[in-house]
Short mmCIF file of C-alpha atoms in Angstrom, two decimals:
data_model
loop_
_atom_site.label_atom_id
_atom_site.label_comp_id
_atom_site.label_asym_id
_atom_site.label_seq_id
_atom_site.Cartn_x
_atom_site.Cartn_y
_atom_site.Cartn_z
CA MET A 1 148.50 114.30 162.91
CA LYS A 2 148.13 110.40 162.54
CA LEU A 3 147.48 108.01 159.63
CA PHE A 4 145.18 105.03 159.96
CA ASP A 5 147.29 102.44 158.02
CA GLY A 6 146.17 98.94 156.29
CA GLY A 7 149.20 97.34 156.06
CA ARG A 8 150.06 95.57 152.96
CA ALA A 9 146.64 96.66 151.28
CA PRO A 10 147.48 98.87 148.04
CA ASN A 11 146.06 101.91 149.09
CA PRO A 12 147.64 102.35 152.23
CA ARG A 13 150.93 101.11 151.06
CA ARG A 14 150.57 103.63 148.02
CA VAL A 15 150.49 106.35 150.95
CA ARG A 16 153.67 104.94 152.73
CA VAL A 17 155.77 105.10 149.46
CA PHE A 18 154.68 108.31 148.70
CA LEU A 19 155.80 109.28 152.09
CA ALA A 20 159.08 107.48 152.23
CA GLU A 21 160.07 109.30 149.00
CA LYS A 22 159.33 112.58 150.43
CA GLY A 23 161.32 111.70 153.65
CA ILE A 24 158.17 112.64 155.75
CA GLU A 25 157.36 110.59 158.96
CA VAL A 26 153.95 110.62 160.10
CA PRO A 27 152.56 108.20 163.40
CA LEU A 28 151.01 105.41 161.90
CA ILE A 29 147.87 103.70 163.65
CA PRO A 30 147.68 99.92 162.59
CA VAL A 31 144.45 98.77 161.42
CA ASP A 32 144.24 94.94 161.19
CA MET A 33 142.41 94.79 157.79
CA GLY A 34 142.27 90.80 158.16
CA ALA A 35 140.38 91.32 161.25
CA ARG A 36 138.14 93.90 159.58
CA GLU A 37 139.12 96.54 162.19
CA HIS A 38 138.72 99.09 159.14
CA ARG A 39 134.94 98.21 159.80
CA SER A 40 134.98 99.49 163.25
CA SER A 41 133.19 102.41 164.53
CA GLU A 42 136.74 104.06 165.32
CA ILE A 43 137.20 104.05 161.43
CA ALA A 44 133.65 104.68 160.59
CA THR A 45 133.25 107.92 162.51
CA ARG A 46 136.29 109.18 160.44
CA ASN A 47 135.34 107.67 156.94
CA PRO A 48 131.83 106.38 156.53
CA LEU A 49 133.24 104.18 153.56
CA ARG A 50 135.21 102.25 155.96
CA ARG A 51 138.29 102.12 154.11
CA LEU A 52 141.97 102.97 154.30
CA PRO A 53 143.97 104.83 154.96
CA VAL A 54 142.63 107.67 156.76
CA LEU A 55 144.68 110.72 157.88
CA GLU A 56 143.78 112.73 160.78
CA LEU A 57 144.87 116.18 161.35
CA ASP A 58 145.71 117.75 164.78
CA ASP A 59 142.74 119.97 164.29
CA GLY A 60 140.52 116.89 163.62
CA THR A 61 140.11 117.53 160.19
CA VAL A 62 140.08 113.90 158.25
CA ILE A 63 141.48 113.18 154.88
CA THR A 64 140.66 110.19 153.11
CA GLU A 65 141.51 108.79 149.27
CA SER A 66 145.28 107.83 148.89
CA VAL A 67 145.96 110.04 146.19
CA ALA A 68 144.11 113.27 148.06
CA ILE A 69 146.29 112.49 151.43
CA CYS A 70 149.51 112.40 148.68
CA ARG A 71 148.53 115.82 147.18
CA TYR A 72 148.06 117.22 151.05
CA PHE A 73 151.55 116.17 151.65
CA GLU A 74 152.97 117.28 148.24
CA GLU A 75 151.62 120.79 148.84
CA LEU A 76 153.36 120.88 152.38
CA HIS A 77 156.67 119.53 151.15
CA PRO A 78 156.62 120.24 147.47
CA GLN A 79 160.44 118.64 146.78
CA PRO A 80 161.05 116.26 145.52
CA ALA A 81 157.97 116.94 143.10
CA LEU A 82 155.87 114.12 142.69
CA PHE A 83 152.95 115.20 141.11
CA GLY A 84 155.04 117.07 138.35
CA ARG A 85 156.76 120.36 137.67
CA GLY A 86 154.88 123.15 135.76
CA ALA A 87 151.59 123.02 133.96
CA LEU A 88 152.69 120.67 131.28
CA GLY A 89 154.61 118.47 133.70
CA LYS A 90 151.81 118.18 136.08
CA ALA A 91 149.34 117.53 133.57
CA LEU A 92 151.28 114.47 132.25
CA VAL A 93 151.77 113.50 136.01
CA GLU A 94 147.82 113.51 136.26
CA MET A 95 147.26 111.86 133.04
CA TRP A 96 149.47 108.84 133.96
CA GLN A 97 148.59 108.93 137.45
CA ARG A 98 144.64 108.13 136.20
CA ARG A 99 145.76 105.84 133.75
CA MET A 100 147.56 103.58 136.07
CA GLU A 101 144.91 103.94 138.73
CA LEU A 102 141.91 103.06 136.19
CA ASN A 103 143.25 101.08 133.87
CA LEU A 104 145.63 99.04 135.65
CA LEU A 105 145.27 98.90 139.61
CA THR A 106 141.36 99.14 139.46
CA ALA A 107 141.53 95.97 137.11
CA VAL A 108 143.90 94.12 139.16
CA ALA A 109 142.10 94.92 142.13
CA HIS A 110 138.85 93.59 140.48
CA ALA A 111 140.09 90.53 139.60
CA PHE A 112 141.51 90.04 143.33
CA ARG A 113 138.45 90.92 145.04
CA HIS A 114 136.11 88.66 142.61
CA ILE A 115 138.31 85.79 142.59
CA HIS A 116 140.67 85.25 145.57
CA PRO A 117 139.01 82.92 147.93
CA ALA A 118 139.73 85.11 150.79
CA MET A 119 137.65 87.89 149.75
CA LYS A 120 134.29 85.64 149.29
CA GLU A 121 133.10 87.22 152.53
CA TRP A 122 134.17 91.15 151.46
CA GLU A 123 133.09 91.13 148.05
CA VAL A 124 129.26 90.73 148.02
CA PRO A 125 128.67 89.20 145.72
CA GLN A 126 131.61 87.77 144.67
CA ILE A 127 131.59 87.26 140.69
CA PRO A 128 134.36 85.16 139.62
CA GLU A 129 133.69 86.04 135.74
CA TRP A 130 133.84 89.63 136.50
CA GLY A 131 137.39 89.25 138.26
CA GLU A 132 138.42 86.69 134.81
CA ALA A 133 137.37 89.52 132.76
CA ASN A 134 139.33 92.10 134.19
CA LYS A 135 142.67 89.99 133.93
CA PRO A 136 142.91 90.84 130.06
CA LYS A 137 142.05 94.48 130.69
CA ALA A 138 145.33 94.64 132.93
CA LEU A 139 147.32 93.10 130.34
CA ALA A 140 146.13 95.07 127.48
CA PHE A 141 147.22 98.28 129.46
CA LEU A 142 150.40 96.91 130.11
CA GLU A 143 150.96 96.39 126.41
CA LEU A 144 150.36 99.83 125.79
CA LEU A 145 152.44 100.83 128.87
CA ASP A 146 155.32 98.94 127.50
CA ALA A 147 154.96 100.76 124.21
CA GLU A 148 155.28 103.99 126.11
CA LEU A 149 158.35 103.13 128.14
CA ALA A 150 160.12 102.66 125.07
CA HIS A 151 160.64 106.06 124.97
CA ARG A 152 161.20 107.32 128.65
CA GLU A 153 162.39 106.32 132.01
CA PHE A 154 159.41 106.37 134.17
CA ALA A 155 155.59 106.50 133.56
CA ALA A 156 155.14 110.32 133.05
CA GLY A 157 158.47 111.61 131.90
CA ASP A 158 162.04 111.45 132.97
CA GLU A 159 161.21 111.74 136.84
CA PHE A 160 159.79 109.48 139.32
CA SER A 161 156.22 110.51 140.20
CA ILE A 162 153.07 109.19 142.08
CA ALA A 163 152.31 107.70 138.53
CA ASP A 164 155.01 105.16 139.24
CA ILE A 165 154.00 104.74 142.75
CA THR A 166 150.70 103.58 141.57
CA GLY A 167 151.96 101.23 138.88
CA LEU A 168 154.42 99.62 141.51
CA ILE A 169 151.56 98.86 143.67
CA ALA A 170 149.50 97.35 140.98
CA ILE A 171 151.92 95.16 139.54
CA ASP A 172 153.04 93.89 142.82
CA PHE A 173 149.24 93.54 143.37
CA MET A 174 148.97 91.20 140.34
CA LYS A 175 150.37 88.28 142.18
CA PRO A 176 147.79 87.53 144.54
CA ALA A 177 145.19 88.38 141.86
CA ARG A 178 147.09 85.49 139.88
CA ILE A 179 147.81 87.73 137.14
CA GLY A 180 151.66 86.98 135.38
CA LEU A 181 153.40 89.56 133.94
CA PRO A 182 154.07 88.74 130.39
CA GLU A 183 157.84 88.22 129.64
CA GLU A 184 157.66 89.82 126.39
CA LEU A 185 157.23 92.96 128.03
CA GLY A 186 160.82 93.95 128.41
CA ASN A 187 160.23 97.75 128.86
CA VAL A 188 157.70 97.34 131.61
CA ALA A 189 160.11 94.67 133.18
CA ARG A 190 163.07 97.26 132.98
CA TRP A 191 160.69 99.90 134.67
CA TYR A 192 159.48 97.90 137.36
CA LYS A 193 162.76 96.69 138.41
CA ALA A 194 164.11 100.35 138.46
CA VAL A 195 160.98 101.65 141.06
CA SER A 196 160.66 98.32 143.04
CA SER A 197 164.47 98.69 143.68
CA ARG A 198 164.01 102.50 145.23
CA PRO A 199 164.27 102.19 148.99
CA SER A 200 160.83 103.80 149.26
CA ALA A 201 159.21 100.51 147.67
CA ASN A 202 159.82 98.74 151.36
CA ALA A 203 157.76 101.14 152.97
#
């Protein structure tokens, strides 16, 4: 088994944080995304979308998409439960994981990819207006999240989950996307301090 890793890019990091929370060690194959190594034939033969991370099992089976990779490891190592417990718990984690991904991480990613000068040759066409349009989308979701976090410790309830990992990655990604975290969002700030202080956040 080996994991083709993309360094500090959000999705590869999301899997590494998940694995660190689980205490799972997987051999990493570093891929230099700055040098566009993720576009190489070595990656393309495993993932035609040429995106990372890519998990290759011992029998040659390939799993791509960060949450799919995390689900695979959740099934192999169910504790600690990062996808929730029981029917309701799992549904709530799924709901908040999707909300974090679709409303926060995706908006931040669009802002970064369409505004940052380093992405000009990656995102073709790069549309700065679309990048700017996504900034208020991310901030609007953070306002919603702030209200929700007034009633619980973590995104989907009282236990840390993959929804928190996705949220952590998204907020860290706001800096290169040039989106500031509003000071008035005290509940988000409290939650972010807690999740970013976990040892896994350094993975």
